[in-house]
């Protein structure tokens, strides 16, 4: 099982952010940690856990002591595999060398750093709290602290971002030489300040064709530098694929703890309330948090989800698992050049990755 722990605290809300996170609530962190530990201790114990992921929000606003405290609860409640992958999302502007050294001592063995860009104008546009100097410094300090498994997150498809701008950020990323890179196309979520700026014309609209060119440029540059494009948005040096996220893509079991955390276990999908206040109130009443979602996953939906998630991976899905109406879908997608067969597996082509959402829709049950 993979274990996800959500920390919804951030120093400032980024201008594009629609994640479950909030600024100005740091005073609630100690009680939140108690609530999260209480939730862990009320889950079935003793299960084997192969990965732990501190996600957010910005988990690196926790002190090393708080991270160690949560990990101690995880260790005492679950059977944490030896060599388990234990990741923390960290944002530049919230970490320094002593901090990173201390969290590594608690047992954190993988960092995922949200650099997002190496261009100061773009970082300002996104509303990030850091600049490009701090971004590179955070990575160098992680190395000095001994982290040898580091992911860097970047965003492309920004309003006004040219192909040359993106190439410069990619060059900078490659110079840092992380083990893992995640690249996400900017999604403008309604209601966010950046969405309002685009809607009102203060910012140019996103150009999807340019974003596709940026994605293909990244594919080419990362391949030349030895990164394996193992998932639609993720590249890794061999052996450094994110084991935690691979559980999601393989439709494996995972438990989420904390505000808005999702779980998928024993044929059910469920999620906690996305309200921090409700989450803390339930804890103060000695109750488990309210569920925002609780549904059984039928066999048809499970097959569809396994196909969709598996197709996100470069390895694709076994042709043996293509049954019934999926055979027709795969044949059509193959004729369109969006899928291909390789070594007994079916996978997306390069063009299929660009149009993956359209492909995935075809796998959903009616
Ligand atoms: S750091 Fe991440 S979670 Fe926090 S506001 Fe920015 S985008 Fe949202």
CSV table of C-alpha atoms and ligand atoms in Angstrom, one decimal:
chain,number,residue,atom,x,y,z
A,1,UNK,CA,0.0,0.0,0.0
A,2,UNK,CA,1.1,3.6,-0.7
A,3,UNK,CA,0.4,6.2,2.0
A,4,UNK,CA,-0.3,9.8,1.2
A,5,UNK,CA,-0.3,12.5,3.9
A,6,UNK,CA,-1.8,15.9,3.0
A,7,UNK,CA,-0.6,19.2,4.5
A,8,UNK,CA,-2.8,22.1,3.2
A,9,UNK,CA,-0.6,24.9,4.4
A,10,UNK,CA,1.2,27.4,2.2
A,11,UNK,CA,3.0,30.7,2.8
A,12,UNK,CA,1.0,32.4,0.1
A,13,UNK,CA,-1.6,31.2,-2.4
A,14,UNK,CA,-0.1,31.0,-5.9
A,15,UNK,CA,-2.1,32.8,-8.6
A,16,UNK,CA,-3.0,29.7,-10.6
A,17,UNK,CA,-3.6,27.4,-7.6
A,18,UNK,CA,-6.8,25.5,-7.1
A,19,UNK,CA,-5.4,22.8,-4.8
A,20,UNK,CA,-6.6,22.3,-1.3
A,21,UNK,CA,-4.3,24.7,0.4
A,22,UNK,CA,-4.5,27.9,2.3
A,23,UNK,CA,-2.2,30.7,3.4
A,24,UNK,CA,-2.1,32.4,6.8
A,25,UNK,CA,-3.1,29.2,8.8
A,26,UNK,CA,0.3,28.2,10.0
A,27,UNK,CA,-0.9,28.6,13.6
A,28,UNK,CA,-3.1,25.5,13.0
A,29,UNK,CA,-0.2,23.3,12.0
A,30,UNK,CA,0.4,21.8,15.5
A,31,UNK,CA,-3.3,20.8,16.0
A,32,UNK,CA,-3.5,19.6,12.4
A,33,UNK,CA,-0.6,17.3,13.0
A,34,UNK,CA,-2.3,15.9,16.1
A,35,UNK,CA,-5.5,15.4,14.0
A,36,UNK,CA,-3.6,13.7,11.3
A,37,UNK,CA,-1.8,11.4,13.7
A,38,UNK,CA,-5.2,10.6,15.3
A,39,UNK,CA,-6.6,9.7,11.9
A,40,UNK,CA,-3.7,7.4,11.2
A,41,UNK,CA,-4.0,5.7,14.5
A,42,UNK,CA,-7.7,5.0,13.7
A,43,UNK,CA,-7.0,3.4,10.4
A,44,UNK,CA,-6.5,-0.4,10.2
A,45,UNK,CA,-2.9,-0.9,11.4
A,46,UNK,CA,-0.1,-3.3,10.6
A,47,UNK,CA,-0.5,-3.0,6.8
A,48,UNK,CA,2.6,-3.1,4.7
A,49,UNK,CA,3.5,0.3,3.3
A,50,UNK,CA,6.0,0.7,0.5
A,51,UNK,CA,5.9,4.5,0.1
A,52,UNK,CA,5.0,7.5,2.1
A,53,UNK,CA,4.3,10.8,0.4
A,54,UNK,CA,4.1,14.2,2.3
A,55,UNK,CA,2.1,16.3,-0.2
A,56,UNK,CA,0.4,19.6,-0.1
A,57,UNK,CA,0.1,22.5,0.1
A,58,UNK,CA,3.6,23.0,1.2
A,59,UNK,CA,4.7,20.2,3.6
A,60,UNK,CA,8.1,21.9,4.0
A,61,UNK,CA,6.4,24.6,6.2
A,62,UNK,CA,6.4,21.9,8.8
A,63,UNK,CA,9.4,21.8,11.1
A,64,UNK,CA,11.8,18.8,10.9
A,65,UNK,CA,10.5,17.9,14.4
A,66,UNK,CA,6.9,17.8,13.1
A,67,UNK,CA,7.9,15.7,10.1
A,68,UNK,CA,9.7,13.3,12.3
A,69,UNK,CA,6.8,13.2,14.7
A,70,UNK,CA,4.4,12.2,11.9
A,71,UNK,CA,6.8,9.6,10.5
A,72,UNK,CA,7.2,8.1,14.0
A,73,UNK,CA,3.4,7.6,14.1
A,74,UNK,CA,3.5,6.1,10.6
A,75,UNK,CA,6.3,3.7,11.6
A,76,UNK,CA,4.5,2.6,14.8
A,77,UNK,CA,1.1,2.1,13.1
A,78,UNK,CA,2.1,0.4,9.8
A,79,UNK,CA,4.7,-2.0,8.7
A,80,UNK,CA,7.0,0.3,6.8
A,81,UNK,CA,9.0,-1.7,4.2
A,82,UNK,CA,12.8,-1.5,4.6
A,83,UNK,CA,13.9,0.8,1.8
A,84,UNK,CA,10.4,2.4,1.6
A,85,UNK,CA,10.4,5.5,-0.5
A,86,UNK,CA,9.6,8.5,1.8
A,87,UNK,CA,9.0,11.7,-0.2
A,88,UNK,CA,8.4,15.3,0.9
A,89,UNK,CA,7.2,18.1,-1.4
A,90,UNK,CA,9.3,21.1,-0.7
A,91,UNK,CA,9.1,24.6,-2.1
A,92,UNK,CA,12.0,27.0,-2.5
A,93,UNK,CA,11.7,29.9,-0.1
A,94,UNK,CA,10.7,27.5,2.7
A,95,UNK,CA,13.9,25.3,2.9
A,96,UNK,CA,17.6,25.8,3.6
A,97,UNK,CA,20.6,23.6,4.2
A,98,UNK,CA,20.1,23.0,7.9
A,99,UNK,CA,16.4,22.3,7.4
A,100,UNK,CA,17.1,19.8,4.6
A,101,UNK,CA,19.8,18.1,6.6
A,102,UNK,CA,17.4,17.7,9.5
A,103,UNK,CA,14.5,16.3,7.5
A,104,UNK,CA,16.8,13.8,5.9
A,105,UNK,CA,17.8,12.6,9.3
A,106,UNK,CA,14.2,11.8,10.1
A,107,UNK,CA,14.2,9.3,7.2
A,108,UNK,CA,13.0,11.4,4.3
A,109,UNK,CA,14.9,9.9,1.3
A,110,UNK,CA,13.2,11.7,-1.7
A,111,UNK,CA,12.5,15.3,-2.3
A,112,UNK,CA,10.1,16.8,-4.8
A,113,UNK,CA,10.9,20.5,-5.2
A,114,UNK,CA,8.4,22.8,-6.8
A,115,UNK,CA,10.7,25.0,-8.9
A,116,UNK,CA,8.0,25.6,-11.6
A,117,UNK,CA,10.2,27.9,-13.7
A,118,UNK,CA,13.8,29.2,-13.8
A,119,UNK,CA,12.6,32.6,-15.2
A,120,UNK,CA,11.9,35.3,-12.6
A,121,UNK,CA,9.1,37.0,-14.7
A,122,UNK,CA,7.3,33.6,-15.0
A,123,UNK,CA,7.7,32.9,-11.3
A,124,UNK,CA,6.2,36.4,-10.5
A,125,UNK,CA,3.4,35.7,-13.0
A,126,UNK,CA,2.6,32.4,-11.2
A,127,UNK,CA,2.7,34.2,-7.8
A,128,UNK,CA,5.4,31.9,-6.4
A,129,UNK,CA,7.2,33.0,-3.3
A,130,UNK,CA,10.7,32.3,-4.7
A,131,UNK,CA,12.9,33.6,-7.5
A,132,UNK,CA,15.1,31.6,-9.9
A,133,UNK,CA,18.2,32.1,-7.6
A,134,UNK,CA,16.3,30.6,-4.7
A,135,UNK,CA,15.0,27.8,-6.9
A,136,UNK,CA,18.5,26.7,-7.9
A,137,UNK,CA,19.8,27.2,-4.4
A,138,UNK,CA,17.2,24.9,-2.9
A,139,UNK,CA,18.3,22.2,-5.3
A,140,UNK,CA,22.0,22.7,-4.5
A,141,UNK,CA,21.2,22.7,-0.8
A,142,UNK,CA,19.3,19.4,-1.2
A,143,UNK,CA,22.4,17.9,-2.8
A,144,UNK,CA,24.6,19.2,0.0
A,145,UNK,CA,22.2,17.8,2.6
A,146,UNK,CA,22.7,14.4,0.9
A,147,UNK,CA,19.6,13.9,-1.1
A,148,UNK,CA,20.3,11.7,-4.0
A,149,UNK,CA,16.8,11.2,-5.2
A,150,UNK,CA,15.3,14.6,-6.2
A,151,UNK,CA,12.4,15.5,-8.4
A,152,UNK,CA,11.9,18.9,-9.9
A,153,UNK,CA,8.5,20.2,-10.9
A,154,UNK,CA,8.0,22.6,-13.8
A,155,UNK,CA,5.0,24.2,-15.5
A,156,UNK,CA,4.8,25.0,-19.2
A,157,UNK,CA,2.1,26.6,-21.3
A,158,UNK,CA,2.2,29.8,-19.4
A,159,UNK,CA,0.5,32.9,-20.9
A,160,UNK,CA,3.1,34.7,-23.0
A,161,UNK,CA,5.8,32.0,-22.5
A,162,UNK,CA,7.7,31.4,-25.7
A,163,UNK,CA,9.3,28.2,-26.9
A,164,UNK,CA,12.7,30.0,-26.3
A,165,UNK,CA,11.7,30.9,-22.7
A,166,UNK,CA,10.8,27.2,-22.1
A,167,UNK,CA,14.0,26.0,-23.7
A,168,UNK,CA,16.0,28.1,-21.3
A,169,UNK,CA,14.2,26.7,-18.3
A,170,UNK,CA,14.7,23.2,-19.6
A,171,UNK,CA,18.4,23.9,-20.1
A,172,UNK,CA,18.6,25.2,-16.5
A,173,UNK,CA,16.9,22.1,-15.2
A,174,UNK,CA,19.2,19.8,-17.2
A,175,UNK,CA,22.2,21.6,-15.8
A,176,UNK,CA,21.0,20.8,-12.3
A,177,UNK,CA,20.7,17.2,-13.3
A,178,UNK,CA,18.0,15.9,-11.0
A,179,UNK,CA,17.0,12.2,-10.9
A,180,UNK,CA,13.4,13.0,-11.8
A,181,UNK,CA,11.5,15.7,-13.6
A,182,UNK,CA,7.7,16.3,-13.6
A,183,UNK,CA,6.4,18.7,-16.3
A,184,UNK,CA,2.8,19.9,-16.1
A,185,UNK,CA,0.8,22.0,-18.6
A,186,UNK,CA,-0.7,25.0,-16.9
A,187,UNK,CA,-4.4,24.5,-16.3
A,188,UNK,CA,-6.4,27.7,-15.8
A,189,UNK,CA,-8.9,26.9,-13.1
A,190,UNK,CA,-12.0,29.1,-13.0
A,191,UNK,CA,-11.9,31.6,-10.1
A,192,UNK,CA,-8.1,31.7,-9.7
A,193,UNK,CA,-6.5,35.2,-10.1
A,194,UNK,CA,-4.6,34.0,-13.2
A,195,UNK,CA,-7.8,32.8,-14.8
A,196,UNK,CA,-9.4,36.1,-14.1
A,197,UNK,CA,-6.5,37.9,-15.7
A,198,UNK,CA,-6.8,35.8,-18.9
A,199,UNK,CA,-10.6,36.2,-18.9
A,200,UNK,CA,-10.3,40.0,-18.7
A,201,UNK,CA,-7.6,40.2,-21.3
A,202,UNK,CA,-4.9,41.4,-18.9
A,203,UNK,CA,-3.0,38.2,-19.8
A,204,UNK,CA,-2.9,36.5,-23.2
A,205,UNK,CA,-4.8,33.3,-23.6
A,206,UNK,CA,-2.9,30.0,-23.4
A,207,UNK,CA,-1.9,28.8,-26.9
A,208,UNK,CA,-2.5,25.0,-26.9
A,209,UNK,CA,-0.4,24.5,-30.1
A,210,UNK,CA,2.5,26.2,-28.5
A,211,UNK,CA,2.0,24.2,-25.3
A,212,UNK,CA,2.1,21.0,-27.4
A,213,UNK,CA,5.4,22.2,-29.1
A,214,UNK,CA,6.8,22.9,-25.6
A,215,UNK,CA,5.9,19.4,-24.5
A,216,UNK,CA,7.6,17.9,-27.5
A,217,UNK,CA,10.7,20.0,-27.0
A,218,UNK,CA,10.9,18.7,-23.5
A,219,UNK,CA,10.5,15.1,-24.7
A,220,UNK,CA,13.4,15.6,-27.1
A,221,UNK,CA,15.7,17.4,-24.7
A,222,UNK,CA,15.2,15.0,-21.8
A,223,UNK,CA,15.6,12.0,-24.0
A,224,UNK,CA,19.0,13.3,-25.2
A,225,UNK,CA,20.1,13.7,-21.6
A,226,UNK,CA,19.2,10.1,-20.6
A,227,UNK,CA,15.8,10.6,-19.0
A,228,UNK,CA,13.2,7.9,-19.6
A,229,UNK,CA,9.8,9.3,-20.3
A,230,UNK,CA,8.1,6.7,-18.2
A,231,UNK,CA,4.8,8.5,-17.7
A,232,UNK,CA,3.0,11.2,-19.6
A,233,UNK,CA,4.2,14.0,-17.4
A,234,UNK,CA,7.2,12.3,-15.7
A,235,UNK,CA,10.7,11.6,-16.7
A,236,UNK,CA,13.4,9.8,-14.6
A,237,UNK,CA,16.8,8.4,-14.8
A,238,UNK,CA,16.7,4.6,-14.8
A,239,UNK,CA,15.8,3.3,-11.4
A,240,UNK,CA,14.5,6.7,-10.1
A,241,UNK,CA,10.8,6.4,-11.2
A,242,UNK,CA,8.5,7.6,-8.4
A,243,UNK,CA,7.5,4.4,-6.7
A,244,UNK,CA,4.6,6.1,-4.8
A,245,UNK,CA,3.0,7.5,-8.0
A,246,UNK,CA,3.6,4.2,-9.8
A,247,UNK,CA,1.1,2.7,-7.3
A,248,UNK,CA,-1.5,5.2,-8.6
A,249,UNK,CA,-0.8,4.5,-12.2
A,250,UNK,CA,-0.9,0.7,-11.7
A,251,UNK,CA,-4.3,1.2,-10.0
A,252,UNK,CA,-2.9,-0.2,-6.8
A,253,UNK,CA,-4.1,0.3,-3.2
A,254,UNK,CA,-3.4,3.6,-1.5
A,255,UNK,CA,-4.6,5.4,1.6
A,256,UNK,CA,-4.7,9.2,2.0
A,257,UNK,CA,-4.8,10.9,5.4
A,258,UNK,CA,-5.5,14.5,6.1
A,259,UNK,CA,-7.7,17.2,4.5
A,260,UNK,CA,-9.1,16.2,1.1
A,261,UNK,CA,-6.9,13.1,1.0
A,262,UNK,CA,-8.2,10.3,-1.3
A,263,UNK,CA,-8.0,6.6,-0.7
A,264,UNK,CA,-8.6,3.6,-3.0
A,265,UNK,CA,-8.8,0.4,-1.0
A,266,UNK,CA,-10.7,-2.9,-1.2
A,267,UNK,CA,-12.9,-1.8,-4.2
A,268,UNK,CA,-13.8,1.5,-2.7
A,269,UNK,CA,-12.8,5.1,-3.3
A,270,UNK,CA,-13.2,7.6,-0.5
A,271,UNK,CA,-12.0,11.1,0.4
A,272,UNK,CA,-11.9,13.3,3.4
A,273,UNK,CA,-13.6,16.6,3.6
A,274,UNK,CA,-11.7,19.4,1.8
A,275,UNK,CA,-12.5,21.9,4.6
A,276,UNK,CA,-9.6,22.4,7.1
A,277,UNK,CA,-12.1,23.7,9.7
A,278,UNK,CA,-14.3,20.7,9.4
A,279,UNK,CA,-11.4,18.4,9.6
A,280,UNK,CA,-10.1,20.0,12.8
A,281,UNK,CA,-13.6,20.2,14.3
A,282,UNK,CA,-14.1,16.5,13.8
A,283,UNK,CA,-10.8,15.9,15.5
A,284,UNK,CA,-11.8,18.1,18.5
A,285,UNK,CA,-15.0,16.0,18.8
A,286,UNK,CA,-13.0,12.8,18.8
A,287,UNK,CA,-14.5,11.8,15.4
A,288,UNK,CA,-13.1,10.7,12.1
A,289,UNK,CA,-13.3,13.4,9.4
A,290,UNK,CA,-16.4,13.6,7.3
A,291,UNK,CA,-16.2,11.9,3.9
A,292,UNK,CA,-16.5,14.1,0.8
A,293,UNK,CA,-16.7,11.0,-1.3
A,294,UNK,CA,-17.4,7.3,-0.6
A,295,UNK,CA,-18.2,5.0,-3.5
A,296,UNK,CA,-17.8,1.5,-4.6
A,297,UNK,CA,-15.8,0.9,-7.7
A,298,UNK,CA,-17.6,-1.5,-9.9
A,299,UNK,CA,-15.7,-4.0,-12.1
A,300,UNK,CA,-16.5,-2.1,-15.3
A,301,UNK,CA,-15.2,1.2,-13.9
A,302,UNK,CA,-12.2,-0.6,-12.4
A,303,UNK,CA,-11.2,-2.0,-15.7
A,304,UNK,CA,-11.6,1.3,-17.4
A,305,UNK,CA,-9.5,3.1,-14.8
A,306,UNK,CA,-6.8,0.4,-14.9
A,307,UNK,CA,-6.6,0.9,-18.7
A,308,UNK,CA,-6.6,4.7,-18.5
A,309,UNK,CA,-4.0,4.8,-15.7
A,310,UNK,CA,-1.8,2.1,-17.3
A,311,UNK,CA,-1.9,3.9,-20.6
A,312,UNK,CA,-0.3,6.9,-18.9
A,313,UNK,CA,2.8,4.7,-18.5
A,314,UNK,CA,5.3,4.3,-21.3
A,315,UNK,CA,5.1,0.5,-20.8
A,316,UNK,CA,1.3,0.7,-21.5
A,317,UNK,CA,-1.0,-2.1,-20.7
A,318,UNK,CA,-0.9,-5.8,-21.5
A,319,UNK,CA,-2.7,-6.6,-24.8
A,320,UNK,CA,-4.2,-9.6,-22.9
A,321,UNK,CA,-6.2,-7.2,-20.8
A,322,UNK,CA,-7.9,-5.6,-23.8
A,323,UNK,CA,-11.2,-7.3,-23.8
A,324,UNK,CA,-14.7,-6.7,-25.2
A,325,UNK,CA,-15.5,-3.2,-26.6
A,326,UNK,CA,-11.9,-2.1,-25.7
A,327,UNK,CA,-10.7,-4.1,-28.7
A,328,UNK,CA,-12.6,-1.9,-31.1
A,329,UNK,CA,-11.4,1.2,-29.3
A,330,UNK,CA,-7.8,0.2,-29.4
A,331,UNK,CA,-8.1,-0.7,-33.1
A,332,UNK,CA,-9.6,2.7,-33.9
A,333,UNK,CA,-6.9,4.5,-31.9
A,334,UNK,CA,-4.2,2.5,-33.6
A,335,UNK,CA,-5.6,3.4,-37.0
A,336,UNK,CA,-5.5,7.1,-36.0
A,337,UNK,CA,-1.8,6.7,-35.0
A,338,UNK,CA,-2.6,7.4,-31.3
A,339,UNK,CA,-1.8,3.9,-30.0
A,340,UNK,CA,0.7,1.2,-30.9
A,341,UNK,CA,1.5,-2.4,-30.0
A,342,UNK,CA,4.9,-3.3,-28.6
A,343,UNK,CA,6.2,-6.4,-27.0
A,344,UNK,CA,2.7,-7.7,-26.1
A,345,UNK,CA,1.7,-4.3,-24.7
A,346,UNK,CA,-0.5,-1.5,-26.0
A,347,UNK,CA,0.7,2.0,-25.4
A,348,UNK,CA,0.2,5.6,-26.5
A,349,UNK,CA,2.3,6.9,-29.4
A,350,UNK,CA,4.0,10.3,-29.2
A,351,UNK,CA,1.0,11.8,-30.8
A,352,UNK,CA,-1.3,9.8,-28.5
A,353,UNK,CA,0.4,11.3,-25.5
A,354,UNK,CA,-0.4,14.8,-26.8
A,355,UNK,CA,-4.1,13.8,-27.2
A,356,UNK,CA,-4.2,11.5,-24.2
A,357,UNK,CA,-7.4,13.1,-22.7
A,358,UNK,CA,-9.3,12.4,-25.9
A,359,UNK,CA,-8.0,8.8,-26.0
A,360,UNK,CA,-8.9,8.2,-22.3
A,361,UNK,CA,-12.5,9.4,-22.8
A,362,UNK,CA,-13.0,6.5,-25.2
A,363,UNK,CA,-12.2,4.0,-22.4
A,364,UNK,CA,-14.8,5.4,-19.9
A,365,UNK,CA,-17.9,3.4,-19.5
A,366,UNK,CA,-21.1,5.0,-20.8
B,1,LIG,S1,2.7,26.2,-3.3
B,1,LIG,FE1,1.5,24.7,-4.4
B,1,LIG,S2,-0.3,24.2,-3.1
B,1,LIG,FE2,0.7,26.1,-2.3
B,1,LIG,S3,-0.5,27.8,-3.2
B,1,LIG,FE3,1.3,27.4,-4.5
B,1,LIG,S4,0.6,25.9,-6.1
B,1,LIG,FE4,-0.9,26.0,-4.4
